Amino acid sequence: MAKIELYDATLRDGMGGAGMTLTAQEKLRVVGKLDELGVGFIEAGFPASNPKELELFGMLAEQRLQHAQIVAFGMTRRRGVKAQKDVGLGVLADSFAPVCTIVGKSSVLHVQKVVRASNKENLAMIADSVAFLVGKGKRVLFDAEHFFDGFELDSAYALQTLRVAVESGAERVVLCDTNGGSLPGRVRDVVGAVREALPKAALGIHTHNDSGCAVANTLVAVEAGATQVQGTINGIGERTGNANLITIIADLQLKMGHHVLPAKRLARLTDAARFVDETLNRASDASQPYVGRHAFAHKAGMHASGVRADPATFEHVSPAVVGNSTDLLISELSGRAAITEKAAAAGIAVGDGADGNGFVARVLARVKQLEHEGFQFEGADASFELLMRREAGRYEPLFRLESWRVLVEQNAEGHLDTEATIKLWHDDRRYVRTAEGNGPVNALDNALREAISEFYPKLADVELVDYKVRLLETSHGTGAVTRVHIDSQDGQSTWGTTGVGENVVAASWQALVDALEYRVQPAGRGVAKAKPKAKAAKAARARR
Ligand SMILES: [Zn+2]
């Protein structure tokens, strides 16, 4: 069976989706995650379309990757310009990226209406561009844009565009369903016809989901002979999105018998999918195949008892192979196991006896209630641990709050001042501290630390590294509810906390206090000894 190459387009095509944006730093983290997963090609974008891309390529050049090759993406040369003089091709040639994908026209409609070149000139544009980059030592992939629509209009011409790309040195030609309207039967026929016409060419497939068939079209293309699949994580992309690489990987490996990833890395699929959503500050699709939170959820009753007796009764694959799990909290049984496991990890002993069951039931009930209010503990393990500690009576509050207050003042010139005052008690002593900040949460954080660093000096190491806000839709018409997520670190470990409320500052306060309280609990994972980094942490806070 042919080896299938994985090609990720999340950072280029995926960014075409509405509201999708990542900083260069965030893109670098996604690259790291995709590399860890074992993706072979990562399309990072055009190396010079804006300062952000320039910065990204600068950082990528320094990055050591285990599995992935970075791909620079560009277009065939412009009409009437020599390849050597084409600015875009020059940028690709100068880039550090060892692989270049260039997109060109394969449909006569686009050649005539969009490029306004003759059919012959378009072929020369493809041939010159591929040959130029190959001559510069690049591995070149040719993306045949609108291939399936072009094949319909003039199959001989569409095939000719592939042929000149291959003859000019492209190592692979990628058939693109750019408008995403094709159906699987058609894709299978066309890929089969290409195979027959160009038996030696290595083929790739790049589909969009406009007819809801992007994944299916990719799979049938593989059956018909394509050996590279292109897609984006979670199917993000323009309009209705690209082919979902996550689903494709699982289908190829678990259903079609292709070995695309070693088992150990396939088990990171869920983590990779959720990481990308988290980085995009976007809610994960709970119903997403294989990796969604509900992908292996079973409601109480016959399904749950069936799964308990034998998972194969109601699960098409074992969730563990893709790193997912049977739903933790809706299903009573697995919920219990998960809580017992997490309690043990936090150093909370849960007996098998009546007391243990009572604890688990209380935690389950509390989680259900909080989830109803809008909490979500995925990624907020520290808040979940604190919840368990409160129920187990193993919780040490950091302080006793009297009150907090935040003032935000803007003058006529637009100058903003933010100031927070906090009043709290520790060991029968009252602390009143006021601090400024660049926003309400930052000011509260500064005031709180000024007070508590006197009695918990080690909290000076804690650094808030990420802060995210999500507005939740409420079904009961009480107005919007805000969920805040904070990631903190101390140089050794990272932990997530959450807060929910109608007021964004109050929700942030909960997450902030959890972040610091977690750090001082007796056996929390965050209390491992950390080297004193007070200065660095202070500097980082000042920048926030
Ligand atoms: Zn595309």
Coordinates of C-alpha atoms and ligand atoms in Angstrom, one line a residue:
M1 CA 0.0 0.0 0.0
A2 CA 1.3 3.4 -1.0
K3 CA 2.6 5.7 1.8
I4 CA 0.3 8.7 2.3
E5 CA 1.9 12.1 2.9
L6 CA 0.3 14.5 5.3
Y7 CA 0.3 18.1 4.3
D8 CA -1.1 20.7 6.6
A9 CA -2.5 24.1 5.3
T10 CA -3.9 25.5 8.6
L11 CA -1.5 28.4 8.7
R12 CA -2.1 29.5 5.2
D13 CA -5.5 28.3 3.7
G14 CA -6.9 27.9 7.2
M15 CA -6.4 31.5 8.0
G16 CA -8.9 32.4 5.2
G17 CA -11.7 31.4 7.6
A18 CA -13.8 34.2 9.1
G19 CA -12.3 35.5 12.4
M20 CA -9.2 33.3 12.1
T21 CA -6.0 35.1 13.1
L22 CA -2.8 34.0 14.8
T23 CA 0.3 36.0 15.8
A24 CA 3.6 34.8 14.5
Q25 CA 4.4 33.4 18.0
E26 CA 1.1 31.4 18.0
K27 CA 1.8 30.1 14.5
L28 CA 5.1 28.9 15.7
R29 CA 3.5 27.0 18.6
V30 CA 1.0 25.4 16.1
V31 CA 4.0 24.4 13.9
G32 CA 5.6 22.7 17.0
K33 CA 2.4 20.9 17.7
L34 CA 2.0 19.7 14.2
D35 CA 5.6 18.5 14.1
E36 CA 5.1 16.6 17.3
L37 CA 2.0 15.0 15.8
G38 CA 4.1 13.9 12.8
V39 CA 2.8 15.9 9.9
G40 CA 5.2 15.8 7.0
F41 CA 4.6 19.2 5.4
I42 CA 3.5 22.4 7.0
E43 CA 2.5 25.2 4.7
A44 CA 3.5 28.4 6.5
G45 CA 2.4 31.0 4.0
F46 CA 4.0 33.4 1.6
P47 CA 7.4 34.4 3.2
A48 CA 6.9 38.2 2.6
S49 CA 3.2 39.1 2.2
N50 CA 3.3 41.1 5.4
P51 CA 5.7 41.8 8.4
K52 CA 4.0 39.0 10.4
E53 CA 4.8 36.4 7.8
L54 CA 8.4 37.7 7.6
E55 CA 8.7 37.4 11.4
L56 CA 7.3 33.9 11.2
F57 CA 9.7 32.7 8.5
G58 CA 12.5 34.3 10.5
M59 CA 11.6 32.3 13.6
L60 CA 10.9 29.1 11.6
A61 CA 14.4 29.3 10.0
E62 CA 15.8 28.9 13.6
Q63 CA 13.4 26.2 14.6
R64 CA 14.5 22.6 14.7
L65 CA 11.7 20.2 13.6
Q66 CA 11.7 16.5 14.0
H67 CA 9.3 15.4 11.2
A68 CA 7.9 18.3 9.3
Q69 CA 9.3 20.3 6.3
I70 CA 8.3 23.9 6.1
V71 CA 6.6 24.8 2.9
A72 CA 6.6 28.3 1.4
F73 CA 3.5 29.1 -0.7
G74 CA 3.3 31.3 -3.7
M75 CA 2.0 31.7 -7.3
T76 CA 3.3 31.1 -10.8
R77 CA 5.1 34.0 -12.4
R78 CA 3.0 37.0 -13.6
R79 CA 2.0 37.2 -17.3
G80 CA 4.7 38.8 -19.5
V81 CA 7.4 38.7 -16.8
K82 CA 10.4 36.4 -16.9
A83 CA 10.6 33.9 -13.9
Q84 CA 14.0 35.3 -12.9
K85 CA 12.5 38.8 -12.7
D86 CA 9.3 37.8 -10.9
V87 CA 9.3 39.4 -7.4
G88 CA 7.1 36.7 -5.8
L89 CA 9.2 33.8 -7.2
G90 CA 12.3 35.6 -6.0
V91 CA 11.0 35.7 -2.5
L92 CA 10.3 31.9 -2.6
A93 CA 13.7 31.2 -4.0
D94 CA 15.4 33.3 -1.2
S95 CA 13.3 31.7 1.6
F96 CA 14.9 29.1 3.8
A97 CA 12.0 26.8 3.2
P98 CA 13.2 23.6 1.4
V99 CA 9.8 23.0 -0.2
C100 CA 7.7 25.5 -2.3
T101 CA 4.2 25.0 -3.4
I102 CA 3.1 27.2 -6.3
V103 CA -0.5 27.5 -7.3
G104 CA -1.4 27.9 -11.0
K105 CA -4.4 27.9 -13.2
S106 CA -5.6 24.6 -14.7
S107 CA -9.1 25.8 -15.8
V108 CA -9.5 27.5 -19.2
L109 CA -12.2 29.7 -17.7
H110 CA -9.8 31.1 -15.2
V111 CA -7.0 31.4 -17.7
Q112 CA -9.3 33.5 -20.0
K113 CA -11.3 35.4 -17.4
V114 CA -9.0 35.9 -14.5
V115 CA -5.4 35.8 -15.8
R116 CA -6.4 37.0 -19.3
A117 CA -3.6 35.1 -20.8
S118 CA -3.6 32.7 -23.7
N119 CA -3.8 29.0 -22.9
K120 CA -0.3 28.7 -24.2
E121 CA 1.1 31.6 -22.1
N122 CA -0.4 30.0 -19.0
L123 CA 1.4 26.8 -19.7
A124 CA 4.6 28.7 -20.1
M125 CA 4.0 30.5 -16.8
I126 CA 3.6 27.1 -15.0
A127 CA 6.7 25.6 -16.7
D128 CA 9.0 28.6 -16.2
S129 CA 8.0 29.0 -12.5
V130 CA 8.5 25.3 -11.6
A131 CA 11.8 25.1 -13.5
F132 CA 13.0 28.4 -11.9
L133 CA 12.5 27.1 -8.3
V134 CA 13.8 23.6 -9.1
G135 CA 16.9 25.4 -10.5
K136 CA 17.2 27.1 -7.1
G137 CA 17.4 23.8 -5.4
K138 CA 13.8 23.7 -4.2
R139 CA 11.5 20.8 -4.0
V140 CA 8.4 22.0 -5.9
L141 CA 4.8 21.0 -5.5
F142 CA 2.3 22.3 -8.1
D143 CA -1.2 23.2 -6.9
A144 CA -3.6 22.9 -9.9
E145 CA -6.2 25.4 -8.9
H146 CA -9.9 24.7 -9.9
F147 CA -8.7 21.4 -11.3
F148 CA -12.0 19.5 -11.1
D149 CA -14.0 22.4 -12.6
G150 CA -11.3 22.9 -15.2
F151 CA -11.4 19.2 -16.1
E152 CA -15.1 19.4 -16.7
L153 CA -14.6 22.3 -19.2
D154 CA -11.6 21.1 -21.0
S155 CA -10.0 17.9 -19.7
A156 CA -7.2 17.9 -22.2
Y157 CA -6.0 21.4 -21.2
A158 CA -6.3 20.6 -17.5
L159 CA -4.2 17.5 -17.9
Q160 CA -1.7 19.5 -20.0
T161 CA -1.1 21.9 -17.1
L162 CA -0.2 19.0 -14.9
R163 CA 2.0 17.5 -17.6
V164 CA 4.1 20.7 -18.0
A165 CA 4.5 21.0 -14.2
V166 CA 5.8 17.4 -14.0
E167 CA 8.1 17.8 -17.0
S168 CA 9.5 21.0 -15.5
G169 CA 10.5 19.2 -12.4
A170 CA 7.5 19.4 -10.0
E171 CA 7.8 16.4 -7.7
R172 CA 4.1 16.3 -7.2
V173 CA 0.9 17.8 -8.7
V174 CA -1.9 18.5 -6.4
L175 CA -5.5 18.4 -7.7
C176 CA -7.5 21.2 -6.0
D177 CA -11.2 21.4 -5.7
T178 CA -10.9 25.1 -5.0
N179 CA -14.6 25.9 -5.1
G180 CA -15.4 22.8 -3.0
G181 CA -18.5 21.8 -5.0
S182 CA -17.5 18.4 -6.2
L183 CA -19.0 15.1 -5.1
P184 CA -17.1 11.9 -4.3
G185 CA -18.2 10.0 -7.4
R186 CA -16.9 12.7 -9.7
V187 CA -13.6 13.1 -7.7
R188 CA -13.0 9.4 -8.0
D189 CA -13.5 9.4 -11.7
V190 CA -11.3 12.5 -12.3
V191 CA -8.4 11.3 -10.2
G192 CA -8.7 7.9 -11.9
A193 CA -8.5 9.7 -15.3
V194 CA -5.4 11.7 -14.3
R195 CA -3.8 8.5 -13.0
E196 CA -4.4 6.9 -16.4
A197 CA -3.2 10.0 -18.4
L198 CA -0.1 10.6 -16.2
P199 CA 0.7 7.2 -14.7
K200 CA 4.1 8.3 -13.4
A201 CA 3.0 11.6 -11.7
A202 CA 2.7 11.7 -7.9
L203 CA -0.7 13.1 -7.1
G204 CA -2.0 15.1 -4.1
I205 CA -5.5 16.1 -3.2
H206 CA -6.7 19.5 -1.8
T207 CA -10.4 19.9 -1.2
H208 CA -12.9 22.4 0.3
N209 CA -16.1 21.5 2.1
D210 CA -18.7 23.6 0.1
S211 CA -20.8 20.5 -0.7
G212 CA -20.1 18.9 2.7
C213 CA -17.8 16.3 1.1
A214 CA -14.3 17.6 1.7
V215 CA -13.2 14.6 3.8
A216 CA -15.1 12.1 1.6
N217 CA -13.6 13.6 -1.6
T218 CA -10.1 13.3 0.0
L219 CA -10.6 9.6 0.9
V220 CA -11.9 8.6 -2.6
A221 CA -9.0 10.5 -4.2
V222 CA -6.7 8.3 -2.1
E223 CA -8.5 5.2 -3.2
A224 CA -8.1 6.4 -6.8
G225 CA -4.3 6.9 -6.4
A226 CA -3.5 10.2 -4.7
T227 CA -0.7 9.8 -2.2
Q228 CA -0.7 13.2 -0.5
V229 CA -3.6 14.6 1.4
Q230 CA -3.9 18.3 2.1
G231 CA -6.1 19.7 4.8
T232 CA -6.4 21.9 7.9
I233 CA -6.7 21.1 11.6
N234 CA -10.4 20.9 12.5
G235 CA -11.3 21.9 8.9
I236 CA -10.9 25.6 9.4
G237 CA -10.8 27.7 6.2
E238 CA -12.6 30.1 3.9
R239 CA -16.4 29.7 3.5
T240 CA -17.4 26.3 4.8
G241 CA -13.8 25.3 5.4
N242 CA -11.1 23.0 4.1
A243 CA -10.9 19.2 4.4
N244 CA -10.4 18.3 8.1
L245 CA -7.0 16.8 8.3
I246 CA -7.8 15.4 11.8
T247 CA -10.7 13.3 10.5
I248 CA -8.7 12.3 7.4
I249 CA -5.8 11.0 9.4
A250 CA -8.0 8.9 11.6
D251 CA -10.0 7.5 8.7
L252 CA -6.9 6.7 6.6
Q253 CA -5.3 4.9 9.5
L254 CA -8.2 3.3 11.4
K255 CA -10.6 2.6 8.5
M256 CA -8.6 2.3 5.4
G257 CA -5.5 0.5 6.7
H258 CA -2.9 3.2 5.7
H259 CA -0.1 3.7 8.1
V260 CA 0.1 7.5 8.3
L261 CA 1.3 7.9 12.0
P262 CA 2.8 5.6 14.6
A263 CA 0.2 4.6 17.2
K264 CA 1.8 6.8 19.8
R265 CA 1.5 9.9 17.8
L266 CA -2.0 9.0 16.5
A267 CA -3.0 9.2 20.2
R268 CA -2.1 12.9 20.2
L269 CA -4.7 13.7 17.6
T270 CA -7.3 15.0 20.2
D271 CA -4.7 17.1 21.9
A272 CA -3.6 18.6 18.6
A273 CA -7.1 19.4 17.5
R274 CA -8.0 21.1 20.8
F275 CA -4.6 22.9 21.0
V276 CA -5.4 24.6 17.7
D277 CA -8.9 25.7 18.8
E278 CA -7.5 27.0 22.1
T279 CA -4.8 28.9 20.3
L280 CA -7.5 30.4 18.0
N281 CA -9.6 31.2 21.1
R282 CA -12.4 29.3 19.5
A283 CA -14.8 26.8 21.0
S284 CA -14.1 23.3 19.9
D285 CA -16.8 21.5 18.0
A286 CA -18.0 19.0 20.6
S287 CA -19.5 16.8 17.9
Q288 CA -16.3 16.7 15.8
P289 CA -15.6 13.1 14.6
Y290 CA -13.0 11.2 16.7
V291 CA -11.8 14.2 18.8
G292 CA -14.9 16.1 19.9
R293 CA -15.9 16.1 23.5
H294 CA -19.1 14.2 22.6
A295 CA -17.5 11.9 20.0
F296 CA -17.6 9.1 22.6
A297 CA -20.3 10.4 24.9
H298 CA -22.9 8.0 26.1
K299 CA -26.1 9.0 27.8
A300 CA -27.2 7.0 30.8
G301 CA -29.3 3.9 30.0
M302 CA -28.8 1.2 27.5
H303 CA -25.8 2.8 25.7
A304 CA -23.9 3.4 28.8
S305 CA -24.5 -0.1 30.2
G306 CA -23.6 -1.5 26.8
V307 CA -20.3 0.4 26.7
R308 CA -19.7 -0.7 30.3
A309 CA -20.1 -4.4 29.2
D310 CA -18.1 -4.0 26.0
P311 CA -17.0 -0.7 24.4
A312 CA -17.4 -2.2 21.0
T313 CA -21.2 -2.3 21.4
F314 CA -21.5 1.5 20.9
E315 CA -18.1 2.8 19.9
H316 CA -16.8 2.5 16.3
V317 CA -13.2 2.7 17.5
S318 CA -11.6 2.9 20.9
P319 CA -11.4 6.5 21.9
A320 CA -7.9 6.0 23.4
V321 CA -6.3 5.4 20.0
V322 CA -7.0 9.0 19.0
G323 CA -6.3 10.3 22.5
N324 CA -10.0 10.9 23.3
S325 CA -12.0 9.3 26.1
T326 CA -15.5 8.2 26.7
D327 CA -17.3 11.3 28.0
L328 CA -16.1 12.0 31.5
L329 CA -18.8 13.7 33.3
I330 CA -22.1 12.8 31.7
S331 CA -21.5 9.1 32.0
E332 CA -21.6 8.3 35.6
L333 CA -19.2 5.4 35.5
S334 CA -16.3 7.0 33.6
G335 CA -16.9 10.2 35.5
R336 CA -16.3 8.4 38.8
A337 CA -13.1 6.8 37.5
A338 CA -11.9 10.2 36.1
I339 CA -12.5 12.0 39.4
T340 CA -10.9 9.3 41.5
E341 CA -7.9 9.4 39.1
K342 CA -7.6 13.2 39.2
A343 CA -8.0 13.3 43.0
A344 CA -5.2 10.8 43.4
A345 CA -3.0 13.0 41.1
A346 CA -3.7 15.9 43.4
G347 CA -2.8 13.9 46.5
I348 CA -6.4 13.6 47.7
A349 CA -7.1 10.1 48.9
V350 CA -10.5 8.8 47.9
G351 CA -11.4 5.5 49.7
D352 CA -13.6 2.9 48.1
G353 CA -16.0 3.0 51.0
A354 CA -19.1 5.1 51.6
D355 CA -17.0 8.2 52.2
G356 CA -15.2 7.9 48.9
N357 CA -18.4 7.5 47.0
G358 CA -19.9 10.4 48.8
F359 CA -16.9 12.6 47.7
V360 CA -17.2 11.6 44.1
A361 CA -20.9 12.1 44.1
R362 CA -20.5 15.6 45.6
V363 CA -17.8 16.5 43.0
L364 CA -20.0 15.2 40.2
A365 CA -23.0 17.2 41.4
R366 CA -21.0 20.3 41.8
V367 CA -19.4 20.0 38.3
K368 CA -22.9 19.5 36.7
Q369 CA -24.2 22.6 38.5
L370 CA -21.2 24.7 37.4
E371 CA -21.3 23.5 33.8
H372 CA -24.9 24.6 33.7
E373 CA -23.7 28.0 34.8
G374 CA -21.2 28.1 32.0
F375 CA -18.0 26.7 33.6
Q376 CA -15.9 24.4 31.5
F377 CA -13.1 22.6 33.2
E378 CA -11.4 21.4 30.1
G379 CA -8.0 23.1 30.2
A380 CA -8.8 24.4 33.6
D381 CA -7.4 21.6 35.6
A382 CA -6.2 23.8 38.4
S383 CA -9.7 25.2 39.0
F384 CA -11.0 21.6 38.9
E385 CA -8.4 20.5 41.5
L386 CA -9.5 23.4 43.8
L387 CA -13.1 22.3 43.4
M388 CA -12.2 18.8 44.5
R389 CA -10.1 20.1 47.4
R390 CA -13.1 22.2 48.6
E391 CA -15.3 19.1 48.5
A392 CA -12.7 17.0 50.3
G393 CA -12.0 19.5 53.0
R394 CA -8.4 19.7 51.8
Y395 CA -8.5 23.3 50.7
E396 CA -6.4 26.3 52.1
P397 CA -7.7 29.6 51.1
L398 CA -5.0 32.1 50.3
F399 CA -6.7 34.9 52.2
R400 CA -10.1 36.2 53.4
L401 CA -11.5 38.8 51.0
E402 CA -13.1 41.9 52.4
S403 CA -13.6 43.7 49.0
W404 CA -12.0 44.7 45.8
R405 CA -12.7 47.7 43.6
V406 CA -11.5 48.8 40.1
L407 CA -11.6 52.3 38.7
V408 CA -11.1 53.0 35.0
E409 CA -11.0 56.6 34.0
Q410 CA -10.6 58.0 30.5
N411 CA -10.0 61.7 29.9
A412 CA -11.0 63.8 26.9
E413 CA -7.7 63.1 25.2
G414 CA -8.3 59.4 25.4
H415 CA -5.8 58.8 28.2
L416 CA -6.7 55.9 30.3
D417 CA -6.0 55.3 34.0
T418 CA -6.8 52.1 35.7
E419 CA -6.4 51.6 39.4
A420 CA -7.5 48.7 41.7
T421 CA -7.8 48.6 45.5
I422 CA -8.1 45.4 47.4
K423 CA -8.8 44.8 51.1
L424 CA -8.1 41.4 52.5
W425 CA -7.3 39.5 55.7
H426 CA -4.5 37.0 56.4
D427 CA -3.7 35.7 59.9
D428 CA -5.9 38.4 61.5
R429 CA -4.1 41.1 59.8
R430 CA -5.8 43.5 57.4
Y431 CA -4.0 44.4 54.1
V432 CA -5.2 47.3 52.0
R433 CA -3.3 47.7 48.7
T434 CA -3.8 49.9 45.7
A435 CA -2.0 49.4 42.3
E436 CA -2.2 50.6 38.8
G437 CA -2.3 48.5 35.7
N438 CA -2.8 48.7 31.9
G439 CA -6.3 47.2 32.4
P440 CA -8.7 46.2 35.2
V441 CA -7.4 42.6 35.4
N442 CA -3.8 43.7 35.4
A443 CA -4.4 46.3 38.1
L444 CA -6.2 43.7 40.2
D445 CA -3.4 41.2 39.7
N446 CA -0.8 43.9 40.7
A447 CA -2.8 44.9 43.9
L448 CA -3.4 41.3 44.9
R449 CA 0.2 40.4 44.5
E450 CA 1.4 43.4 46.5
A451 CA -0.7 42.3 49.4
I452 CA -0.1 38.6 49.3
S453 CA 3.6 38.5 48.3
E454 CA 4.2 39.7 51.9
F455 CA 3.0 36.4 53.3
Y456 CA 3.5 34.1 50.2
P457 CA 6.7 35.3 48.7
K458 CA 6.9 32.3 46.4
L459 CA 3.9 33.6 44.4
A460 CA 6.2 36.2 42.9
D461 CA 7.4 33.4 40.5
V462 CA 3.9 33.0 39.1
E463 CA 3.5 34.5 35.7
L464 CA 0.2 34.9 33.9
V465 CA 0.9 33.8 30.3
D466 CA -2.5 33.8 28.7
Y467 CA -5.8 35.4 29.3
K468 CA -8.9 34.6 27.2
V469 CA -12.5 35.8 27.3
R470 CA -15.4 34.1 25.7
L471 CA -19.0 35.3 25.6
L472 CA -21.4 32.5 26.2
E473 CA -24.9 32.4 24.7
T474 CA -27.5 31.8 27.3
S475 CA -30.7 30.1 26.6
H476 CA -32.6 31.5 29.5
G477 CA -32.4 35.1 28.3
T478 CA -30.6 36.5 31.4
G479 CA -28.0 38.4 29.2
A480 CA -24.6 37.3 28.2
V481 CA -22.4 35.3 30.5
T482 CA -18.6 35.6 30.3
R483 CA -16.1 32.8 30.7
V484 CA -12.5 33.7 31.4
H485 CA -9.6 31.4 31.1
I486 CA -6.1 32.1 32.4
D487 CA -2.9 30.1 31.9
S488 CA -0.2 30.6 34.5
Q489 CA 3.3 29.3 34.9
D490 CA 6.1 29.3 37.3
G491 CA 9.0 28.3 35.1
Q492 CA 8.4 24.6 35.8
S493 CA 4.7 23.9 35.1
T494 CA 1.8 25.5 33.5
W495 CA -1.8 25.4 34.8
G496 CA -5.2 26.7 33.7
T497 CA -7.9 28.3 35.7
T498 CA -11.4 29.6 34.9
G499 CA -14.1 32.0 36.1
V500 CA -17.6 32.7 35.0
G501 CA -19.9 35.6 35.5
E502 CA -22.1 38.3 34.0
N503 CA -19.3 40.8 34.8
V504 CA -16.0 40.2 33.0
V505 CA -13.9 41.7 35.8
A506 CA -15.6 39.5 38.4
A507 CA -15.1 36.4 36.3
S508 CA -11.5 37.3 35.8
W509 CA -11.0 37.8 39.5
Q510 CA -12.2 34.2 40.2
A511 CA -9.7 32.8 37.6
L512 CA -7.0 35.0 39.0
V513 CA -7.5 33.9 42.6
D514 CA -7.7 30.3 41.5
A515 CA -4.4 30.7 39.6
L516 CA -2.6 31.8 42.8
E517 CA -4.4 29.6 45.2
Y518 CA -3.5 26.5 43.2
R519 CA 0.1 27.4 43.6
V520 CA 0.0 27.3 47.4
Q521 CA -2.0 24.1 47.9
P522 CA 0.0 21.4 49.8
A523 CA 0.2 18.8 47.0
G524 CA -0.7 20.7 43.9
R525 CA 1.3 20.0 40.8
G526 CA 2.1 23.7 40.7
V527 CA 4.0 23.6 44.0
A528 CA 7.0 21.8 42.8
K529 CA 10.1 23.7 43.8
A530 CA 10.9 26.4 41.3
K531 CA 14.0 28.4 40.9
P532 CA 13.5 31.9 42.1
K533 CA 12.7 33.9 39.0
A534 CA 11.1 36.9 40.7
K535 CA 12.8 39.4 38.6
A536 CA 11.8 37.8 35.3
A537 CA 8.2 37.4 36.5
K538 CA 8.0 41.0 37.6
A539 CA 9.3 42.1 34.2
A540 CA 6.8 40.0 32.4
R541 CA 4.0 41.4 34.5
A542 CA 5.1 44.9 33.7
R543 CA 4.9 44.1 30.0
R544 CA 1.4 42.7 30.2
Ligands
ZN1 ZN -7.6 25.8 -0.7

